CSV table of C-alpha atoms in Angstrom, one decimal:
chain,number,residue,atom,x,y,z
A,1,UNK,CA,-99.3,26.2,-98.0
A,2,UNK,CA,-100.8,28.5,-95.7
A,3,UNK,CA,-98.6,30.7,-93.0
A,4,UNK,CA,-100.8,29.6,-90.3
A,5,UNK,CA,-100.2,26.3,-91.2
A,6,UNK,CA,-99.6,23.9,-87.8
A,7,UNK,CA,-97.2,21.0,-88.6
A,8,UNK,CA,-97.0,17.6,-87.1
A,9,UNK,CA,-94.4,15.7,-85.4
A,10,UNK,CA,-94.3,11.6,-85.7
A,11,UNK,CA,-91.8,10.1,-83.8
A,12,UNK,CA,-91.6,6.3,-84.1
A,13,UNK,CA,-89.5,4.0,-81.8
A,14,UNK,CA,-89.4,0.5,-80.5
A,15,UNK,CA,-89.2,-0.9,-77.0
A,16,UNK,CA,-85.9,-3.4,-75.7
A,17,UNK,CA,-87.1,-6.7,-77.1
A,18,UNK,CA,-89.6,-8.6,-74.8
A,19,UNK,CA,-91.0,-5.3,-73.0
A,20,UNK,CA,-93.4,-3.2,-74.3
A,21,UNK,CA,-96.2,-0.4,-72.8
A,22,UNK,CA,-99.5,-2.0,-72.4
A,23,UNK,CA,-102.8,0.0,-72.3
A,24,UNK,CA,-102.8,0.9,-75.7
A,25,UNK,CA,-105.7,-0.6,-77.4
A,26,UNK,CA,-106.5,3.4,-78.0
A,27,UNK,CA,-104.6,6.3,-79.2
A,28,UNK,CA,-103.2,7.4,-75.5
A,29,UNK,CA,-103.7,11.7,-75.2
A,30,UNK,CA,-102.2,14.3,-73.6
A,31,UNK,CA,-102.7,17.8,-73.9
A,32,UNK,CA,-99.8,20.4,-72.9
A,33,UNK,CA,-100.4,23.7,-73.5
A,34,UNK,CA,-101.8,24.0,-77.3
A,35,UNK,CA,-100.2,20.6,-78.3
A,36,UNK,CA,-101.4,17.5,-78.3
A,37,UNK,CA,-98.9,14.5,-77.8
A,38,UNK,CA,-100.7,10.9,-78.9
A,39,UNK,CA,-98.6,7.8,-78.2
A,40,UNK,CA,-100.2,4.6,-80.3
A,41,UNK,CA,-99.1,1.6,-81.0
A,42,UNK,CA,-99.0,0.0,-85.0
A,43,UNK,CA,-97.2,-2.2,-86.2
A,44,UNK,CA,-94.6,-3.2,-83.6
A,45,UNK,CA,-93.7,0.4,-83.7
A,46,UNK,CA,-94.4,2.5,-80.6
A,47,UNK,CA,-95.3,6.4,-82.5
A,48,UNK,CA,-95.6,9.9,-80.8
A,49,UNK,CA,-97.6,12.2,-82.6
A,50,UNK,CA,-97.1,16.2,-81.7
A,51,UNK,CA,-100.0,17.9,-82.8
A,52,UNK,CA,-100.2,21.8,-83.1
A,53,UNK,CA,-96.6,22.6,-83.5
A,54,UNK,CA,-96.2,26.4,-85.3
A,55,UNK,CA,-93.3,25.8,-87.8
A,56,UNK,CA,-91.3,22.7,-89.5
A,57,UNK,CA,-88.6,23.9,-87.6
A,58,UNK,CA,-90.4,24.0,-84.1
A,59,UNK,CA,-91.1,20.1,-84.9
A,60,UNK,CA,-87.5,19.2,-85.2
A,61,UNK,CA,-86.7,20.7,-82.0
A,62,UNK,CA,-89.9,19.3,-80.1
A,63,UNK,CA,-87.6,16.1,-80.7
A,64,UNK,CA,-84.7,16.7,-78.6
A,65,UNK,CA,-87.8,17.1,-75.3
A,66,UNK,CA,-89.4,13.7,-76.5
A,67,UNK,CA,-85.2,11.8,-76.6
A,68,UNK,CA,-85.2,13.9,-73.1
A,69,UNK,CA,-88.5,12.5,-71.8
A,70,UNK,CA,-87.7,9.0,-73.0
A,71,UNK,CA,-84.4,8.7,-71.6
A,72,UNK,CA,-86.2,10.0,-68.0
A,73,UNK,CA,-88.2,7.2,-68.5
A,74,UNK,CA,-85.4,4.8,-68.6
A,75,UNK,CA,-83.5,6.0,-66.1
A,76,UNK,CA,-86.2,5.0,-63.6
A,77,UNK,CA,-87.6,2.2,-64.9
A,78,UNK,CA,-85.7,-1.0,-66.9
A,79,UNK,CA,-87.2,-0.1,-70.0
A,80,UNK,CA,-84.5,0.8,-73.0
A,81,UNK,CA,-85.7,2.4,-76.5
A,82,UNK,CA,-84.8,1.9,-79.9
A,83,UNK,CA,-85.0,5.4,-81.6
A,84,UNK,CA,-83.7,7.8,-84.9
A,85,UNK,CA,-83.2,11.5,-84.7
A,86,UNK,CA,-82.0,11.8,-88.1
A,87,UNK,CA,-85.4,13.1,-89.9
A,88,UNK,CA,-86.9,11.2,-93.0
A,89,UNK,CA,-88.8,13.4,-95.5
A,90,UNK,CA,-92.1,12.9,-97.1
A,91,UNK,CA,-92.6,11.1,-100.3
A,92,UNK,CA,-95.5,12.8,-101.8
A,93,UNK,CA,-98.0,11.5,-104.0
A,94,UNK,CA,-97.7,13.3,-107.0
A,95,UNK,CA,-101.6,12.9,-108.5
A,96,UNK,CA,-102.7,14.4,-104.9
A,97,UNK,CA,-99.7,16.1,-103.4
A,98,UNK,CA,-102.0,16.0,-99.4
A,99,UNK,CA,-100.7,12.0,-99.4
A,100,UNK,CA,-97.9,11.2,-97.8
A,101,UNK,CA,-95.4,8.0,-97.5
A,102,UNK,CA,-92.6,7.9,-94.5
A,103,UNK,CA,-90.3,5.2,-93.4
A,104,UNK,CA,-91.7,3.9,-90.5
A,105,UNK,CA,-88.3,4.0,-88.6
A,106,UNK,CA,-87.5,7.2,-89.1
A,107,UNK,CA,-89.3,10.6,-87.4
A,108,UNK,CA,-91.0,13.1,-89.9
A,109,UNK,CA,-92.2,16.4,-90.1
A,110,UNK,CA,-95.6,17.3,-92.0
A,111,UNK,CA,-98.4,19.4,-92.4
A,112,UNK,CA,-101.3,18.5,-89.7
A,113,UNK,CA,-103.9,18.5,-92.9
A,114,UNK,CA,-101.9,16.0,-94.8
A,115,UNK,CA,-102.6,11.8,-94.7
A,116,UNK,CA,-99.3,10.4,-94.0
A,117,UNK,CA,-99.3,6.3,-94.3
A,118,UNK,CA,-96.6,3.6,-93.1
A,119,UNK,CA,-96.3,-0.1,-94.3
A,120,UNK,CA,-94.1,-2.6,-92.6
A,121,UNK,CA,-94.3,-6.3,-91.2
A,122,UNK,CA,-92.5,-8.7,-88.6
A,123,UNK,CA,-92.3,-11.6,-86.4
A,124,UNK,CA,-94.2,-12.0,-83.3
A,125,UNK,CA,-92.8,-12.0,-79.8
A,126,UNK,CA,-93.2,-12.6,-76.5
A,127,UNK,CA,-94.2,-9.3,-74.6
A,128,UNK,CA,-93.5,-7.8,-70.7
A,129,UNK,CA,-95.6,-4.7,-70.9
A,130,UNK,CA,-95.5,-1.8,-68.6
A,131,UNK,CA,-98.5,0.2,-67.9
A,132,UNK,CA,-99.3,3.0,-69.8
A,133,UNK,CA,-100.2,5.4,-67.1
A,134,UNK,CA,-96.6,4.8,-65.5
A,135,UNK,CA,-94.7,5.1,-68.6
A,136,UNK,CA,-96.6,8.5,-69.4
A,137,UNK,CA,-95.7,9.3,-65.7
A,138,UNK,CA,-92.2,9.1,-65.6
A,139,UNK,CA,-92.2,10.8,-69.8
A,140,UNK,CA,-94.3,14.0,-68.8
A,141,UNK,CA,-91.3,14.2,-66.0
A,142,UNK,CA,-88.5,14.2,-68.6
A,143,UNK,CA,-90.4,16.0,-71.1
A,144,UNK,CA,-89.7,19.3,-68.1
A,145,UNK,CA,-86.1,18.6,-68.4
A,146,UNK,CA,-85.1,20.4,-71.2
A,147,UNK,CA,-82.8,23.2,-69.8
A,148,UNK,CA,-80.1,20.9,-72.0
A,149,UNK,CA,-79.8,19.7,-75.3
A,150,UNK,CA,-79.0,16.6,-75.1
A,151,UNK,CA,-78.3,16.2,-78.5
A,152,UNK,CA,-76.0,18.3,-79.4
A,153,UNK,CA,-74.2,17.0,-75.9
A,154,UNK,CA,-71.9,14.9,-76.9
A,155,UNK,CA,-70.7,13.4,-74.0
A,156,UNK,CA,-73.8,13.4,-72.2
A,157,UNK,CA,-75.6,11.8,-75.8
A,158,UNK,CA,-73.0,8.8,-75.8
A,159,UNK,CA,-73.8,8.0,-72.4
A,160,UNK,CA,-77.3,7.4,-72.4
A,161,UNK,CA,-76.8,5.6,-75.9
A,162,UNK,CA,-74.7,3.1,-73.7
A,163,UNK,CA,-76.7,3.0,-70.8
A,164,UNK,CA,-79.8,1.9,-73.5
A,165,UNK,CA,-77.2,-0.3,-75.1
A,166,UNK,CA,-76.9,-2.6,-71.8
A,167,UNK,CA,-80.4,-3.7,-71.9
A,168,UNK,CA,-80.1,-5.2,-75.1
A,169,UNK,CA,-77.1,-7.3,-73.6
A,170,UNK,CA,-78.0,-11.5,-72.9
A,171,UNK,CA,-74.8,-11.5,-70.6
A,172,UNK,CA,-74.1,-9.8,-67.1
A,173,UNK,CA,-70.4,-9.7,-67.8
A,174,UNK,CA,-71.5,-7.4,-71.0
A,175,UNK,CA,-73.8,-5.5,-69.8
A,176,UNK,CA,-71.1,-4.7,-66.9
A,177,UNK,CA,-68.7,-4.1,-69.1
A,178,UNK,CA,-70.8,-1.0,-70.8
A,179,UNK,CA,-72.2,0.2,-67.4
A,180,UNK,CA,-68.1,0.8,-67.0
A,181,UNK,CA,-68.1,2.3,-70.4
A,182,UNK,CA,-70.9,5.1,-69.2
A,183,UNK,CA,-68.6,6.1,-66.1
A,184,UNK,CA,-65.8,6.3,-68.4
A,185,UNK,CA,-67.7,8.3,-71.0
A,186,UNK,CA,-69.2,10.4,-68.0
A,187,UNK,CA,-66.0,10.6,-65.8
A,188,UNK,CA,-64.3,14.3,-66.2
A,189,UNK,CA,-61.1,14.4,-68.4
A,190,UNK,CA,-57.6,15.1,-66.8
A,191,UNK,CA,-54.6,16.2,-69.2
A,192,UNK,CA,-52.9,13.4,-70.0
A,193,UNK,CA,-48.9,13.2,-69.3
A,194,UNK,CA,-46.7,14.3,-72.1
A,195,UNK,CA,-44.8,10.2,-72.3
A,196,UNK,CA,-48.8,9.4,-72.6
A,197,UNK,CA,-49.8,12.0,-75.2
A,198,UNK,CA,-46.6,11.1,-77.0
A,199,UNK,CA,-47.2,7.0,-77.9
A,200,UNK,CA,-50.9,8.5,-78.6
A,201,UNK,CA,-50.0,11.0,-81.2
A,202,UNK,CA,-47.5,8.5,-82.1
A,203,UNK,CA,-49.9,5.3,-82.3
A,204,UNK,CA,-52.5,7.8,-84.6
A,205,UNK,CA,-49.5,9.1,-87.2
């Protein structure tokens, strides 16, 4: 492989159920700086595609902006997203080692000059889509917050998980219930009082 190799960054994920991002007959392209972010839609998968990244390692971390971007996006809109971080790895052809397989769940990391190819199936469903042009808005937004990581926060990571969680709730009195959850989760801790910490150390022995 050569050192000036540029690597690739595929990022599937899949909208709340019933919503989805419409405009995306074509590949939809942006260009920022000297990558290239594509968003398509295959196979009831939603993928990013960051071209032009300098390193493996620069992918992986190009991640944490596109979680960033796509939790903007659903703080201002009522659009929730289904979506891995833990990184799936190549199964290589071994007759032409420039063929790829990946689980389409999952993101992956690969050469730009390699063919990567996904196979799935499913059930259709009734669809709410959102423009593309206001999605990409709002995601160009978070993809400028990233004086955080927000996955190595904790806290801050549970939180949003909860907050996406809600929308996938049929019942108000749920979807309350986890709202209260986030504040909890979010809320700063006190030190608890010693007859407290007591029947908790006690109730974990």
């Amino acid at each position: 492989m050569l050192n000036n190799e540029l690597w690739t960054l595929r990022v599937p994920f899949q909208m709340i159920p019933g919503k989805g991002i419409d405009g995306l007959d074509q590949p939809f392209e942006e260009k920022i700086g000297n990558l290239t972010i594509k968003l398509r839609y295959a196979q009831q998968f939603y993928v990013f595609e960051v071209e032009g990244l300098e390193s493996e390692q620069a992918d992986k971390e190009y991640l944490n902006k596109i979680c960033i971007g796509l939790r903007w996006v659903m703080l201002n809109s009522d659009l929730a997203f289904d979506i891995h971080t833990d990184f799936n790895e190549v199964i290589y052809n071994p007759t032409h080692n420039s063929d790829g397989l990946v689980n389409i769940n999952y993101p992956t990391v690969y050469p730009s000059s390699n063919k990567i190819y996904t196979v799935t199936a499913g059930n259709a469903v009734a669809t709410l889509l959102t423009d593309v042009n206001y999605f990409h808005s709002l995601l160009i937004e978070g993809l400028d917050k990233n004086s955080f990581d927000i996955t190595s926060n904790k806290k801050l990571n549970t939180a949003f998980e909860l907050y996406n969680l809600h929308y996938y709730e049929h019942s108000e009195n749920a979807r309350f219930l986890i709202l209260v959850m986030v504040l909890e989760v979010l809320k700063t801790s006190c030190p608890k009082q010693q007859v407290v910490q007591t029947l908790i150390d006690r109730w974990i022995q």
